[in-house]
mmCIF file with all atom_site columns, N, CA, C and O and ligand atoms in Angstrom:
data_model
loop_
_atom_site.group_PDB
_atom_site.id
_atom_site.type_symbol
_atom_site.label_atom_id
_atom_site.label_alt_id
_atom_site.label_comp_id
_atom_site.label_asym_id
_atom_site.label_entity_id
_atom_site.label_seq_id
_atom_site.pdbx_PDB_ins_code
_atom_site.Cartn_x
_atom_site.Cartn_y
_atom_site.Cartn_z
_atom_site.occupancy
_atom_site.B_iso_or_equiv
_atom_site.pdbx_formal_charge
_atom_site.auth_seq_id
_atom_site.auth_comp_id
_atom_site.auth_asym_id
_atom_site.auth_atom_id
_atom_site.pdbx_PDB_model_num
ATOM   1   N  N   . MET A 1 1  ? 22.313  49.452 -46.504 1.00 57.00 ? 1   MET A N   1
ATOM   2   C  CA  . MET A 1 1  ? 20.959  49.279 -45.940 1.00 57.00 ? 1   MET A CA  1
ATOM   3   C  C   . MET A 1 1  ? 20.488  50.597 -45.338 1.00 57.00 ? 1   MET A C   1
ATOM   4   O  O   . MET A 1 1  ? 21.187  51.249 -44.584 1.00 57.00 ? 1   MET A O   1
ATOM   5   N  N   . CYS A 1 2  ? 19.306  50.972 -45.718 1.00 59.00 ? 2   CYS A N   1
ATOM   6   C  CA  . CYS A 1 2  ? 18.773  52.233 -45.251 1.00 59.00 ? 2   CYS A CA  1
ATOM   7   C  C   . CYS A 1 2  ? 18.283  52.122 -43.808 1.00 59.00 ? 2   CYS A C   1
ATOM   8   O  O   . CYS A 1 2  ? 17.721  51.117 -43.414 1.00 59.00 ? 2   CYS A O   1
ATOM   9   N  N   . SER A 1 3  ? 18.466  53.157 -43.071 1.00 58.00 ? 3   SER A N   1
ATOM   10  C  CA  . SER A 1 3  ? 17.964  53.185 -41.705 1.00 58.00 ? 3   SER A CA  1
ATOM   11  C  C   . SER A 1 3  ? 16.812  54.173 -41.598 1.00 58.00 ? 3   SER A C   1
ATOM   12  O  O   . SER A 1 3  ? 16.920  55.312 -42.031 1.00 58.00 ? 3   SER A O   1
ATOM   13  N  N   . VAL A 1 4  ? 15.722  53.721 -41.034 1.00 58.00 ? 4   VAL A N   1
ATOM   14  C  CA  . VAL A 1 4  ? 14.561  54.581 -40.888 1.00 58.00 ? 4   VAL A CA  1
ATOM   15  C  C   . VAL A 1 4  ? 14.819  55.609 -39.793 1.00 58.00 ? 4   VAL A C   1
ATOM   16  O  O   . VAL A 1 4  ? 15.384  55.309 -38.755 1.00 58.00 ? 4   VAL A O   1
ATOM   17  N  N   . GLY A 1 5  ? 14.396  56.826 -40.034 1.00 58.00 ? 5   GLY A N   1
ATOM   18  C  CA  . GLY A 1 5  ? 14.573  57.875 -39.047 1.00 58.00 ? 5   GLY A CA  1
ATOM   19  C  C   . GLY A 1 5  ? 15.928  58.542 -39.149 1.00 58.00 ? 5   GLY A C   1
ATOM   20  O  O   . GLY A 1 5  ? 16.389  59.183 -38.220 1.00 58.00 ? 5   GLY A O   1
ATOM   21  N  N   . GLY A 1 6  ? 16.574  58.400 -40.294 1.00 59.00 ? 6   GLY A N   1
ATOM   22  C  CA  . GLY A 1 6  ? 17.886  58.988 -40.455 1.00 59.00 ? 6   GLY A CA  1
ATOM   23  C  C   . GLY A 1 6  ? 17.864  60.459 -40.784 1.00 59.00 ? 6   GLY A C   1
ATOM   24  O  O   . GLY A 1 6  ? 18.897  61.077 -40.911 1.00 59.00 ? 6   GLY A O   1
ATOM   25  N  N   . GLY A 1 7  ? 16.704  61.026 -40.950 1.00 63.00 ? 7   GLY A N   1
ATOM   26  C  CA  . GLY A 1 7  ? 16.617  62.453 -41.197 1.00 63.00 ? 7   GLY A CA  1
ATOM   27  C  C   . GLY A 1 7  ? 16.286  62.792 -42.633 1.00 63.00 ? 7   GLY A C   1
ATOM   28  O  O   . GLY A 1 7  ? 16.329  63.942 -43.019 1.00 63.00 ? 7   GLY A O   1
ATOM   29  N  N   . ASP A 1 8  ? 15.936  61.794 -43.429 1.00 65.00 ? 8   ASP A N   1
ATOM   30  C  CA  . ASP A 1 8  ? 15.583  62.064 -44.809 1.00 65.00 ? 8   ASP A CA  1
ATOM   31  C  C   . ASP A 1 8  ? 14.094  62.359 -44.984 1.00 65.00 ? 8   ASP A C   1
ATOM   32  O  O   . ASP A 1 8  ? 13.630  62.576 -46.079 1.00 65.00 ? 8   ASP A O   1
ATOM   33  N  N   . PHE A 1 9  ? 13.384  62.349 -43.892 1.00 60.00 ? 9   PHE A N   1
ATOM   34  C  CA  . PHE A 1 9  ? 11.953  62.593 -43.984 1.00 60.00 ? 9   PHE A CA  1
ATOM   35  C  C   . PHE A 1 9  ? 11.670  64.084 -44.118 1.00 60.00 ? 9   PHE A C   1
ATOM   36  O  O   . PHE A 1 9  ? 12.408  64.917 -43.612 1.00 60.00 ? 9   PHE A O   1
ATOM   37  N  N   . ASN A 1 10 ? 10.577  64.376 -44.797 1.00 62.00 ? 10  ASN A N   1
ATOM   38  C  CA  . ASN A 1 10 ? 10.178  65.757 -44.968 1.00 62.00 ? 10  ASN A CA  1
ATOM   39  C  C   . ASN A 1 10 ? 9.015   66.070 -44.024 1.00 62.00 ? 10  ASN A C   1
ATOM   40  O  O   . ASN A 1 10 ? 7.853   65.987 -44.394 1.00 62.00 ? 10  ASN A O   1
ATOM   41  N  N   . LEU A 1 11 ? 9.359   66.397 -42.808 1.00 56.00 ? 11  LEU A N   1
ATOM   42  C  CA  . LEU A 1 11 ? 8.324   66.661 -41.814 1.00 56.00 ? 11  LEU A CA  1
ATOM   43  C  C   . LEU A 1 11 ? 8.096   68.156 -41.694 1.00 56.00 ? 11  LEU A C   1
ATOM   44  O  O   . LEU A 1 11 ? 8.741   68.843 -40.924 1.00 56.00 ? 11  LEU A O   1
ATOM   45  N  N   . GLU A 1 12 ? 7.162   68.627 -42.493 1.00 60.00 ? 12  GLU A N   1
ATOM   46  C  CA  . GLU A 1 12 ? 6.907   70.065 -42.482 1.00 60.00 ? 12  GLU A CA  1
ATOM   47  C  C   . GLU A 1 12 ? 5.985   70.461 -41.331 1.00 60.00 ? 12  GLU A C   1
ATOM   48  O  O   . GLU A 1 12 ? 6.239   71.409 -40.600 1.00 60.00 ? 12  GLU A O   1
ATOM   49  N  N   . VAL A 1 13 ? 4.924   69.716 -41.190 1.00 53.00 ? 13  VAL A N   1
ATOM   50  C  CA  . VAL A 1 13 ? 3.972   70.021 -40.134 1.00 53.00 ? 13  VAL A CA  1
ATOM   51  C  C   . VAL A 1 13 ? 3.769   68.760 -39.300 1.00 53.00 ? 13  VAL A C   1
ATOM   52  O  O   . VAL A 1 13 ? 2.796   68.049 -39.449 1.00 53.00 ? 13  VAL A O   1
ATOM   53  N  N   . GLU A 1 14 ? 4.684   68.516 -38.441 1.00 61.00 ? 14  GLU A N   1
ATOM   54  C  CA  . GLU A 1 14 ? 4.655   67.295 -37.653 1.00 61.00 ? 14  GLU A CA  1
ATOM   55  C  C   . GLU A 1 14 ? 3.423   67.239 -36.758 1.00 61.00 ? 14  GLU A C   1
ATOM   56  O  O   . GLU A 1 14 ? 3.173   68.144 -35.973 1.00 61.00 ? 14  GLU A O   1
ATOM   57  N  N   . GLY A 1 15 ? 2.656   66.179 -36.906 1.00 62.00 ? 15  GLY A N   1
ATOM   58  C  CA  . GLY A 1 15 ? 1.486   65.993 -36.054 1.00 62.00 ? 15  GLY A CA  1
ATOM   59  C  C   . GLY A 1 15 ? 0.286   66.820 -36.473 1.00 62.00 ? 15  GLY A C   1
ATOM   60  O  O   . GLY A 1 15 ? -0.728  66.808 -35.802 1.00 62.00 ? 15  GLY A O   1
ATOM   61  N  N   . LEU A 1 16 ? 0.399   67.516 -37.585 1.00 70.00 ? 16  LEU A N   1
ATOM   62  C  CA  . LEU A 1 16 ? -0.735  68.331 -38.019 1.00 70.00 ? 16  LEU A CA  1
ATOM   63  C  C   . LEU A 1 16 ? -1.139  67.938 -39.436 1.00 70.00 ? 16  LEU A C   1
ATOM   64  O  O   . LEU A 1 16 ? -1.183  68.743 -40.334 1.00 70.00 ? 16  LEU A O   1
ATOM   65  N  N   . GLU A 1 17 ? -1.371  66.677 -39.593 1.00 79.00 ? 17  GLU A N   1
ATOM   66  C  CA  . GLU A 1 17 ? -1.708  66.186 -40.922 1.00 79.00 ? 17  GLU A CA  1
ATOM   67  C  C   . GLU A 1 17 ? -3.215  66.003 -41.046 1.00 79.00 ? 17  GLU A C   1
ATOM   68  O  O   . GLU A 1 17 ? -3.791  65.074 -40.503 1.00 79.00 ? 17  GLU A O   1
ATOM   69  N  N   . PHE A 1 18 ? -3.840  66.913 -41.749 1.00 87.00 ? 18  PHE A N   1
ATOM   70  C  CA  . PHE A 1 18 ? -5.283  66.830 -41.934 1.00 87.00 ? 18  PHE A CA  1
ATOM   71  C  C   . PHE A 1 18 ? -5.609  65.825 -43.017 1.00 87.00 ? 18  PHE A C   1
ATOM   72  O  O   . PHE A 1 18 ? -4.920  65.724 -44.014 1.00 87.00 ? 18  PHE A O   1
ATOM   73  N  N   . GLU A 1 19 ? -6.704  65.127 -42.794 1.00 93.00 ? 19  GLU A N   1
ATOM   74  C  CA  . GLU A 1 19 ? -7.175  64.202 -43.814 1.00 93.00 ? 19  GLU A CA  1
ATOM   75  C  C   . GLU A 1 19 ? -8.654  64.462 -44.053 1.00 93.00 ? 19  GLU A C   1
ATOM   76  O  O   . GLU A 1 19 ? -9.358  64.988 -43.207 1.00 93.00 ? 19  GLU A O   1
ATOM   77  N  N   . ARG A 1 20 ? -9.062  64.069 -45.247 1.00 96.00 ? 20  ARG A N   1
ATOM   78  C  CA  . ARG A 1 20 ? -10.435 64.349 -45.657 1.00 96.00 ? 20  ARG A CA  1
ATOM   79  C  C   . ARG A 1 20 ? -11.353 63.244 -45.147 1.00 96.00 ? 20  ARG A C   1
ATOM   80  O  O   . ARG A 1 20 ? -11.105 62.065 -45.358 1.00 96.00 ? 20  ARG A O   1
ATOM   81  N  N   . TYR A 1 21 ? -12.434 63.628 -44.509 1.00 97.00 ? 21  TYR A N   1
ATOM   82  C  CA  . TYR A 1 21 ? -13.382 62.660 -43.979 1.00 97.00 ? 21  TYR A CA  1
ATOM   83  C  C   . TYR A 1 21 ? -14.790 62.956 -44.487 1.00 97.00 ? 21  TYR A C   1
ATOM   84  O  O   . TYR A 1 21 ? -15.102 64.084 -44.842 1.00 97.00 ? 21  TYR A O   1
ATOM   85  N  N   . LYS A 1 22 ? -15.597 61.912 -44.464 1.00 98.00 ? 22  LYS A N   1
ATOM   86  C  CA  . LYS A 1 22 ? -17.004 62.077 -44.805 1.00 98.00 ? 22  LYS A CA  1
ATOM   87  C  C   . LYS A 1 22 ? -17.843 61.398 -43.736 1.00 98.00 ? 22  LYS A C   1
ATOM   88  O  O   . LYS A 1 22 ? -17.539 60.288 -43.291 1.00 98.00 ? 22  LYS A O   1
ATOM   89  N  N   . CYS A 1 23 ? -18.903 62.086 -43.328 1.00 98.00 ? 23  CYS A N   1
ATOM   90  C  CA  . CYS A 1 23 ? -19.791 61.553 -42.307 1.00 98.00 ? 23  CYS A CA  1
ATOM   91  C  C   . CYS A 1 23 ? -20.845 60.671 -42.973 1.00 98.00 ? 23  CYS A C   1
ATOM   92  O  O   . CYS A 1 23 ? -21.500 61.090 -43.925 1.00 98.00 ? 23  CYS A O   1
ATOM   93  N  N   . ASN A 1 24 ? -20.994 59.465 -42.454 1.00 98.00 ? 24  ASN A N   1
ATOM   94  C  CA  . ASN A 1 24 ? -21.990 58.557 -43.009 1.00 98.00 ? 24  ASN A CA  1
ATOM   95  C  C   . ASN A 1 24 ? -23.395 58.872 -42.521 1.00 98.00 ? 24  ASN A C   1
ATOM   96  O  O   . ASN A 1 24 ? -24.370 58.359 -43.050 1.00 98.00 ? 24  ASN A O   1
ATOM   97  N  N   . ASP A 1 25 ? -23.496 59.671 -41.500 1.00 98.00 ? 25  ASP A N   1
ATOM   98  C  CA  . ASP A 1 25 ? -24.817 59.968 -40.956 1.00 98.00 ? 25  ASP A CA  1
ATOM   99  C  C   . ASP A 1 25 ? -25.477 61.156 -41.650 1.00 98.00 ? 25  ASP A C   1
ATOM   100 O  O   . ASP A 1 25 ? -26.646 61.106 -42.006 1.00 98.00 ? 25  ASP A O   1
ATOM   101 N  N   . CYS A 1 26 ? -24.712 62.232 -41.830 1.00 98.00 ? 26  CYS A N   1
ATOM   102 C  CA  . CYS A 1 26 ? -25.318 63.424 -42.428 1.00 98.00 ? 26  CYS A CA  1
ATOM   103 C  C   . CYS A 1 26 ? -24.699 63.770 -43.777 1.00 98.00 ? 26  CYS A C   1
ATOM   104 O  O   . CYS A 1 26 ? -25.155 64.683 -44.436 1.00 98.00 ? 26  CYS A O   1
ATOM   105 N  N   . GLY A 1 27 ? -23.648 63.045 -44.176 1.00 98.00 ? 27  GLY A N   1
ATOM   106 C  CA  . GLY A 1 27 ? -23.049 63.284 -45.480 1.00 98.00 ? 27  GLY A CA  1
ATOM   107 C  C   . GLY A 1 27 ? -22.097 64.459 -45.509 1.00 98.00 ? 27  GLY A C   1
ATOM   108 O  O   . GLY A 1 27 ? -21.603 64.841 -46.571 1.00 98.00 ? 27  GLY A O   1
ATOM   109 N  N   . ASN A 1 28 ? -21.824 65.047 -44.379 1.00 98.00 ? 28  ASN A N   1
ATOM   110 C  CA  . ASN A 1 28 ? -20.927 66.186 -44.312 1.00 98.00 ? 28  ASN A CA  1
ATOM   111 C  C   . ASN A 1 28 ? -19.491 65.765 -44.625 1.00 98.00 ? 28  ASN A C   1
ATOM   112 O  O   . ASN A 1 28 ? -19.040 64.707 -44.222 1.00 98.00 ? 28  ASN A O   1
ATOM   113 N  N   . LYS A 1 29 ? -18.791 66.612 -45.377 1.00 98.00 ? 29  LYS A N   1
ATOM   114 C  CA  . LYS A 1 29 ? -17.381 66.352 -45.665 1.00 98.00 ? 29  LYS A CA  1
ATOM   115 C  C   . LYS A 1 29 ? -16.549 67.393 -44.945 1.00 98.00 ? 29  LYS A C   1
ATOM   116 O  O   . LYS A 1 29 ? -16.860 68.584 -44.970 1.00 98.00 ? 29  LYS A O   1
ATOM   117 N  N   . PHE A 1 30 ? -15.489 66.929 -44.309 1.00 97.00 ? 30  PHE A N   1
ATOM   118 C  CA  . PHE A 1 30 ? -14.710 67.848 -43.501 1.00 97.00 ? 30  PHE A CA  1
ATOM   119 C  C   . PHE A 1 30 ? -13.276 67.357 -43.380 1.00 97.00 ? 30  PHE A C   1
ATOM   120 O  O   . PHE A 1 30 ? -12.962 66.221 -43.714 1.00 97.00 ? 30  PHE A O   1
ATOM   121 N  N   . ASP A 1 31 ? -12.410 68.236 -42.902 1.00 95.00 ? 31  ASP A N   1
ATOM   122 C  CA  . ASP A 1 31 ? -11.022 67.865 -42.645 1.00 95.00 ? 31  ASP A CA  1
ATOM   123 C  C   . ASP A 1 31 ? -10.892 67.469 -41.185 1.00 95.00 ? 31  ASP A C   1
ATOM   124 O  O   . ASP A 1 31 ? -11.315 68.194 -40.291 1.00 95.00 ? 31  ASP A O   1
ATOM   125 N  N   . GLY A 1 32 ? -10.310 66.309 -40.986 1.00 94.00 ? 32  GLY A N   1
ATOM   126 C  CA  . GLY A 1 32 ? -10.131 65.852 -39.614 1.00 94.00 ? 32  GLY A CA  1
ATOM   127 C  C   . GLY A 1 32 ? -8.721  65.370 -39.389 1.00 94.00 ? 32  GLY A C   1
ATOM   128 O  O   . GLY A 1 32 ? -7.977  65.105 -40.316 1.00 94.00 ? 32  GLY A O   1
ATOM   129 N  N   . MET A 1 33 ? -8.356  65.303 -38.144 1.00 89.00 ? 33  MET A N   1
ATOM   130 C  CA  . MET A 1 33 ? -7.045  64.759 -37.808 1.00 89.00 ? 33  MET A CA  1
ATOM   131 C  C   . MET A 1 33 ? -7.117  64.100 -36.444 1.00 89.00 ? 33  MET A C   1
ATOM   132 O  O   . MET A 1 33 ? -8.042  64.317 -35.671 1.00 89.00 ? 33  MET A O   1
ATOM   133 N  N   . GLY A 1 34 ? -6.149  63.243 -36.189 1.00 86.00 ? 34  GLY A N   1
ATOM   134 C  CA  . GLY A 1 34 ? -6.164  62.518 -34.935 1.00 86.00 ? 34  GLY A CA  1
ATOM   135 C  C   . GLY A 1 34 ? -6.796  61.146 -35.109 1.00 86.00 ? 34  GLY A C   1
ATOM   136 O  O   . GLY A 1 34 ? -7.103  60.726 -36.211 1.00 86.00 ? 34  GLY A O   1
ATOM   137 N  N   . GLU A 1 35 ? -6.960  60.459 -34.005 1.00 86.00 ? 35  GLU A N   1
ATOM   138 C  CA  . GLU A 1 35 ? -7.453  59.093 -34.079 1.00 86.00 ? 35  GLU A CA  1
ATOM   139 C  C   . GLU A 1 35 ? -8.956  59.029 -33.861 1.00 86.00 ? 35  GLU A C   1
ATOM   140 O  O   . GLU A 1 35 ? -9.639  58.157 -34.364 1.00 86.00 ? 35  GLU A O   1
ATOM   141 N  N   . GLU A 1 36 ? -9.493  59.958 -33.098 1.00 90.00 ? 36  GLU A N   1
ATOM   142 C  CA  . GLU A 1 36 ? -10.924 59.956 -32.853 1.00 90.00 ? 36  GLU A CA  1
ATOM   143 C  C   . GLU A 1 36 ? -11.543 61.160 -33.546 1.00 90.00 ? 36  GLU A C   1
ATOM   144 O  O   . GLU A 1 36 ? -11.620 62.251 -32.992 1.00 90.00 ? 36  GLU A O   1
ATOM   145 N  N   . VAL A 1 37 ? -11.946 60.922 -34.776 1.00 94.00 ? 37  VAL A N   1
ATOM   146 C  CA  . VAL A 1 37 ? -12.526 62.011 -35.568 1.00 94.00 ? 37  VAL A CA  1
ATOM   147 C  C   . VAL A 1 37 ? -14.041 61.939 -35.482 1.00 94.00 ? 37  VAL A C   1
ATOM   148 O  O   . VAL A 1 37 ? -14.632 60.888 -35.665 1.00 94.00 ? 37  VAL A O   1
ATOM   149 N  N   . VAL A 1 38 ? -14.649 63.048 -35.174 1.00 96.00 ? 38  VAL A N   1
ATOM   150 C  CA  . VAL A 1 38 ? -16.103 63.117 -35.145 1.00 96.00 ? 38  VAL A CA  1
ATOM   151 C  C   . VAL A 1 38 ? -16.562 64.189 -36.120 1.00 96.00 ? 38  VAL A C   1
ATOM   152 O  O   . VAL A 1 38 ? -15.857 65.159 -36.392 1.00 96.00 ? 38  VAL A O   1
ATOM   153 N  N   . CYS A 1 39 ? -17.766 63.997 -36.633 1.00 97.00 ? 39  CYS A N   1
ATOM   154 C  CA  . CYS A 1 39 ? -18.331 64.962 -37.561 1.00 97.00 ? 39  CYS A CA  1
ATOM   155 C  C   . CYS A 1 39 ? -18.589 66.286 -36.839 1.00 97.00 ? 39  CYS A C   1
ATOM   156 O  O   . CYS A 1 39 ? -19.234 66.301 -35.795 1.00 97.00 ? 39  CYS A O   1
ATOM   157 N  N   . PRO A 1 40 ? -18.094 67.381 -37.367 1.00 96.00 ? 40  PRO A N   1
ATOM   158 C  CA  . PRO A 1 40 ? -18.316 68.684 -36.728 1.00 96.00 ? 40  PRO A CA  1
ATOM   159 C  C   . PRO A 1 40 ? -19.760 69.148 -36.830 1.00 96.00 ? 40  PRO A C   1
ATOM   160 O  O   . PRO A 1 40 ? -20.167 70.063 -36.128 1.00 96.00 ? 40  PRO A O   1
ATOM   161 N  N   . SER A 1 41 ? -20.512 68.518 -37.703 1.00 97.00 ? 41  SER A N   1
ATOM   162 C  CA  . SER A 1 41 ? -21.893 68.945 -37.912 1.00 97.00 ? 41  SER A CA  1
ATOM   163 C  C   . SER A 1 41 ? -22.852 68.234 -36.967 1.00 97.00 ? 41  SER A C   1
ATOM   164 O  O   . SER A 1 41 ? -23.715 68.852 -36.362 1.00 97.00 ? 41  SER A O   1
ATOM   165 N  N   . CYS A 1 42 ? -22.687 66.924 -36.834 1.00 98.00 ? 42  CYS A N   1
ATOM   166 C  CA  . CYS A 1 42 ? -23.630 66.160 -36.027 1.00 98.00 ? 42  CYS A CA  1
ATOM   167 C  C   . CYS A 1 42 ? -22.948 65.370 -34.910 1.00 98.00 ? 42  CYS A C   1
ATOM   168 O  O   . CYS A 1 42 ? -23.595 64.600 -34.219 1.00 98.00 ? 42  CYS A O   1
ATOM   169 N  N   . GLN A 1 43 ? -21.643 65.553 -34.768 1.00 97.00 ? 43  GLN A N   1
ATOM   170 C  CA  . GLN A 1 43 ? -20.874 64.891 -33.710 1.00 97.00 ? 43  GLN A CA  1
ATOM   171 C  C   . GLN A 1 43 ? -20.890 63.367 -33.803 1.00 97.00 ? 43  GLN A C   1
ATOM   172 O  O   . GLN A 1 43 ? -20.620 62.674 -32.837 1.00 97.00 ? 43  GLN A O   1
ATOM   173 N  N   . SER A 1 44 ? -21.206 62.845 -34.971 1.00 97.00 ? 44  SER A N   1
ATOM   174 C  CA  . SER A 1 44 ? -21.215 61.404 -35.152 1.00 97.00 ? 44  SER A CA  1
ATOM   175 C  C   . SER A 1 44 ? -19.800 60.878 -35.308 1.00 97.00 ? 44  SER A C   1
ATOM   176 O  O   . SER A 1 44 ? -18.926 61.532 -35.863 1.00 97.00 ? 44  SER A O   1
ATOM   177 N  N   . GLU A 1 45 ? -19.567 59.674 -34.801 1.00 97.00 ? 45  GLU A N   1
ATOM   178 C  CA  . GLU A 1 45 ? -18.264 59.033 -34.988 1.00 97.00 ? 45  GLU A CA  1
ATOM   179 C  C   . GLU A 1 45 ? -18.286 58.117 -36.203 1.00 97.00 ? 45  GLU A C   1
ATOM   180 O  O   . GLU A 1 45 ? -17.299 57.462 -36.515 1.00 97.00 ? 45  GLU A O   1
ATOM   181 N  N   . ASN A 1 46 ? -19.410 58.087 -36.879 1.00 97.00 ? 46  ASN A N   1
ATOM   182 C  CA  . ASN A 1 46 ? -19.571 57.227 -38.059 1.00 97.00 ? 46  ASN A CA  1
ATOM   183 C  C   . ASN A 1 46 ? -19.018 57.957 -39.289 1.00 97.00 ? 46  ASN A C   1
ATOM   184 O  O   . ASN A 1 46 ? -19.765 58.365 -40.167 1.00 97.00 ? 46  ASN A O   1
ATOM   185 N  N   . VAL A 1 47 ? -17.705 58.127 -39.316 1.00 97.00 ? 47  VAL A N   1
ATOM   186 C  CA  . VAL A 1 47 ? -17.061 58.851 -40.410 1.00 97.00 ? 47  VAL A CA  1
ATOM   187 C  C   . VAL A 1 47 ? -16.043 57.945 -41.095 1.00 97.00 ? 47  VAL A C   1
ATOM   188 O  O   . VAL A 1 47 ? -15.500 57.037 -40.487 1.00 97.00 ? 47  VAL A O   1
ATOM   189 N  N   . VAL A 1 48 ? -15.824 58.209 -42.377 1.00 96.00 ? 48  VAL A N   1
ATOM   190 C  CA  . VAL A 1 48 ? -14.864 57.427 -43.133 1.00 96.00 ? 48  VAL A CA  1
ATOM   191 C  C   . VAL A 1 48 ? -13.878 58.359 -43.837 1.00 96.00 ? 48  VAL A C   1
ATOM   192 O  O   . VAL A 1 48 ? -14.217 59.477 -44.213 1.00 96.00 ? 48  VAL A O   1
ATOM   193 N  N   . LYS A 1 49 ? -12.677 57.869 -43.995 1.00 95.00 ? 49  LYS A N   1
ATOM   194 C  CA  . LYS A 1 49 ? -11.654 58.626 -44.717 1.00 95.00 ? 49  LYS A CA  1
ATOM   195 C  C   . LYS A 1 49 ? -11.929 58.554 -46.208 1.00 95.00 ? 49  LYS A C   1
ATOM   196 O  O   . LYS A 1 49 ? -12.285 57.520 -46.732 1.00 95.00 ? 49  LYS A O   1
ATOM   197 N  N   . ILE A 1 50 ? -11.804 59.665 -46.887 1.00 94.00 ? 50  ILE A N   1
ATOM   198 C  CA  . ILE A 1 50 ? -12.037 59.677 -48.337 1.00 94.00 ? 50  ILE A CA  1
ATOM   199 C  C   . ILE A 1 50 ? -10.828 60.210 -49.062 1.00 94.00 ? 50  ILE A C   1
ATOM   200 O  O   . ILE A 1 50 ? -9.883  60.658 -48.437 1.00 94.00 ? 50  ILE A O   1
HETATM 201 ZN ZN1 . LIG B 2 .  ? -22.394 64.196 -39.560 1.00 97.16 ? 101 LIG B ZN1 1
#
């Protein structure tokens, strides 16, 4: 039985995982990370992961 966290993970950039987002308000596409992502263009929180 496999145990999670045994060290087989490939953590190259721990905590720095950028994801692609799109703003529903202005249509801007940007890289965001964290739990509270806001559009860098219009500061809207109405963004979706793409
Ligand atoms: Zn925006």
